[in-house]
Amino acid sequence: MSRQSISLTRPNDEWLKEQVKSEEFASKSEVINDLIRKAREVEQIRKKLIAAEESGLSGKTPAQIRTDVKTRLKNAAKI
């Protein structure tokens, strides 16, 4: 794991301290890593939403879409 040195504004440092004080995290590093993981997840969701918007409208009916989703879920559960 790499070590980094960062500078924080007073409000951000206080917020980090409060997160650790609440005992949800053991250290400021854990808080930062959790924030980065969440930001990366949001970025992946954003990319998927953009790709979905750019793919255009579907010609399928709602019933066909539901059937396709159920089939994909069943197949995923088998893996």
XYZ file of N, CA and C in Angstrom:
237
model
N 0.855 -1.172 0.000
C 0.000 0.000 0.000
C 0.901 1.235 0.000
N 0.569 2.191 -0.841
C 1.404 3.391 -0.892
C 0.968 4.404 0.152
N 1.913 5.168 0.620
C 1.635 6.224 1.600
C 1.605 7.546 0.872
N 0.683 8.402 1.262
C 0.528 9.721 0.664
C 0.445 10.762 1.764
N 0.880 11.933 1.426
C 0.730 13.054 2.339
C -0.222 14.046 1.672
N -1.275 14.414 2.379
C -2.231 15.366 1.809
C -2.470 16.512 2.780
N -2.832 17.639 2.220
C -3.191 18.797 3.044
C -4.699 18.946 3.017
N -5.269 19.225 4.174
C -6.717 19.344 4.304
C -7.091 20.717 4.833
N -8.224 21.197 4.391
C -8.747 22.419 4.999
C -9.218 22.072 6.403
N -9.336 23.059 7.238
C -9.756 22.821 8.618
C -11.130 22.113 8.668
N -12.138 22.589 7.909
C -13.432 21.890 7.976
C -13.351 20.415 7.545
N -12.549 20.141 6.520
C -12.418 18.750 6.076
C -11.691 17.899 7.107
N -10.668 18.458 7.728
C -9.950 17.729 8.764
C -10.860 17.450 9.954
N -11.641 18.431 10.355
C -12.582 18.237 11.461
C -13.610 17.157 11.122
N -14.095 17.173 9.889
C -15.071 16.167 9.470
C -14.449 14.777 9.535
N -13.219 14.642 9.038
C -12.532 13.350 9.105
C -12.371 12.887 10.550
N -11.975 13.791 11.417
C -11.808 13.452 12.834
C -13.120 12.961 13.430
N -14.223 13.607 13.057
C -15.535 13.192 13.560
C -15.902 11.788 13.079
N -15.536 11.459 11.853
C -15.820 10.114 11.325
C -15.081 9.057 12.134
N -13.841 9.339 12.474
C -13.049 8.405 13.276
C -13.590 8.365 14.700
N -13.927 9.528 15.234
C -14.458 9.614 16.602
C -15.767 8.829 16.739
N -16.551 8.784 15.679
C -17.829 8.061 15.720
C -17.627 6.548 15.761
N -16.373 6.119 15.614
C -15.977 4.704 15.662
C -16.481 3.901 14.472
N -16.948 4.592 13.437
C -17.317 3.879 12.215
C -16.055 3.493 11.444
N -15.007 4.302 11.599
C -13.719 4.058 10.965
C -12.628 4.086 12.028
N -11.561 3.336 11.775
C -10.460 3.283 12.741
C -9.442 4.386 12.522
N -9.429 4.965 11.313
C -8.433 5.993 11.017
C -8.924 6.900 9.898
N -8.243 8.034 9.754
C -8.560 8.941 8.653
C -8.319 8.251 7.310
N -7.295 7.417 7.256
C -6.993 6.694 6.014
C -8.159 5.815 5.581
N -8.799 5.160 6.542
C -9.962 4.329 6.213
C -11.087 5.176 5.633
N -11.298 6.350 6.191
C -12.344 7.249 5.697
C -12.032 7.653 4.261
N -10.800 8.066 4.012
C -10.400 8.497 2.674
C -10.547 7.356 1.677
N -10.074 6.157 2.034
C -10.201 5.015 1.134
C -11.663 4.687 0.843
N -12.518 4.790 1.851
C -13.945 4.539 1.651
C -14.548 5.578 0.700
N -14.175 6.842 0.878
C -14.667 7.896 -0.013
C -14.220 7.665 -1.452
N -12.975 7.248 -1.631
C -12.465 6.982 -2.980
C -13.194 5.801 -3.602
N -13.416 4.730 -2.836
C -14.163 3.571 -3.356
C -15.550 3.996 -3.809
N -16.217 4.795 -2.976
C -17.568 5.248 -3.330
C -17.548 6.138 -4.570
N -16.554 7.003 -4.685
C -16.442 7.865 -5.866
C -16.211 7.029 -7.116
N -15.406 5.975 -6.998
C -15.168 5.100 -8.144
C -16.446 4.356 -8.535
N -17.226 3.914 -7.554
C -18.496 3.244 -7.838
C -19.450 4.198 -8.560
N -19.517 5.426 -8.083
C -20.384 6.431 -8.714
C -19.949 6.665 -10.158
N -18.647 6.724 -10.386
C -18.119 6.932 -11.738
C -18.514 5.778 -12.662
N -18.445 4.546 -12.157
C -18.850 3.392 -12.968
C -20.340 3.444 -13.288
N -21.147 3.810 -12.312
C -22.591 3.933 -12.542
C -22.866 5.025 -13.565
N -22.163 6.137 -13.439
C -22.330 7.243 -14.377
C -21.992 6.813 -15.801
N -20.894 6.066 -15.967
C -20.503 5.582 -17.289
C -21.571 4.648 -17.872
N -22.123 3.784 -17.033
C -23.165 2.861 -17.498
C -24.423 3.618 -17.894
N -24.786 4.641 -17.131
C -25.961 5.438 -17.474
C -25.773 6.181 -18.788
N -24.585 6.730 -18.991
C -24.298 7.432 -20.247
C -24.366 6.455 -21.413
N -23.774 5.274 -21.257
C -23.809 4.267 -22.318
C -25.252 3.850 -22.609
N -26.066 3.714 -21.572
C -27.467 3.339 -21.765
C -28.222 4.431 -22.520
N -27.979 5.686 -22.160
C -28.636 6.793 -22.858
C -28.219 6.846 -24.323
N -26.943 6.607 -24.585
C -26.431 6.687 -25.947
C -26.855 5.502 -26.810
N -27.290 4.407 -26.179
C -27.681 3.223 -26.949
C -29.051 3.390 -27.609
N -29.790 4.392 -27.204
C -31.082 4.655 -27.834
C -32.231 3.938 -27.153
N -33.395 4.115 -27.741
C -34.604 3.517 -27.189
C -34.732 2.060 -27.616
N -35.348 1.281 -26.774
C -35.578 -0.129 -27.067
C -36.900 -0.288 -27.807
N -36.928 -1.255 -28.685
C -38.166 -1.567 -29.381
C -38.971 -2.635 -28.655
N -38.458 -3.080 -27.510
C -39.137 -4.145 -26.763
C -40.270 -3.585 -25.914
N -41.236 -4.447 -25.658
C -42.342 -4.084 -24.770
C -41.867 -4.238 -23.325
N -42.560 -3.623 -22.374
C -42.193 -3.822 -20.965
C -42.188 -5.302 -20.566
N -43.126 -6.079 -21.089
C -43.178 -7.508 -20.764
C -41.943 -8.228 -21.291
N -41.488 -7.881 -22.482
C -40.279 -8.502 -23.037
C -39.045 -8.128 -22.213
N -38.993 -6.898 -21.788
C -37.860 -6.448 -20.972
C -37.836 -7.207 -19.652
N -39.005 -7.355 -19.013
C -39.085 -8.102 -17.745
C -38.627 -9.541 -17.943
N -39.065 -10.172 -19.023
C -38.676 -11.558 -19.302
C -37.171 -11.660 -19.484
N -36.581 -10.740 -20.229
C -35.135 -10.735 -20.446
C -34.379 -10.575 -19.129
N -34.849 -9.672 -18.284
C -34.186 -9.432 -16.994
C -34.278 -10.675 -16.119
N -35.441 -11.289 -16.064
C -35.608 -12.497 -15.247
C -34.694 -13.607 -15.731
N -34.558 -13.742 -17.050
C -33.674 -14.757 -17.608
C -32.230 -14.478 -17.232
N -31.807 -13.208 -17.343
C -30.431 -12.855 -16.980
C -30.171 -13.106 -15.499
N -31.151 -12.792 -14.651
C -30.972 -13.023 -13.213
C -30.865 -14.504 -12.897
N -31.673 -15.323 -13.536
C -31.605 -16.765 -13.328
C -30.254 -17.310 -13.766
N -29.769 -16.850 -14.914
C -28.469 -17.310 -15.416
C -27.331 -16.842 -14.515
N -27.442 -15.639 -13.985
C -26.405 -15.126 -13.086
C -26.379 -15.913 -11.786
N -27.536 -16.368 -11.325
C -27.609 -17.123 -10.071
C -26.967 -18.502 -10.228
N -26.928 -19.015 -11.443
C -26.332 -20.329 -11.700
C -24.812 -20.289 -11.657
N -24.254 -19.111 -11.830
C -22.788 -18.990 -11.902
C -22.163 -19.081 -10.546
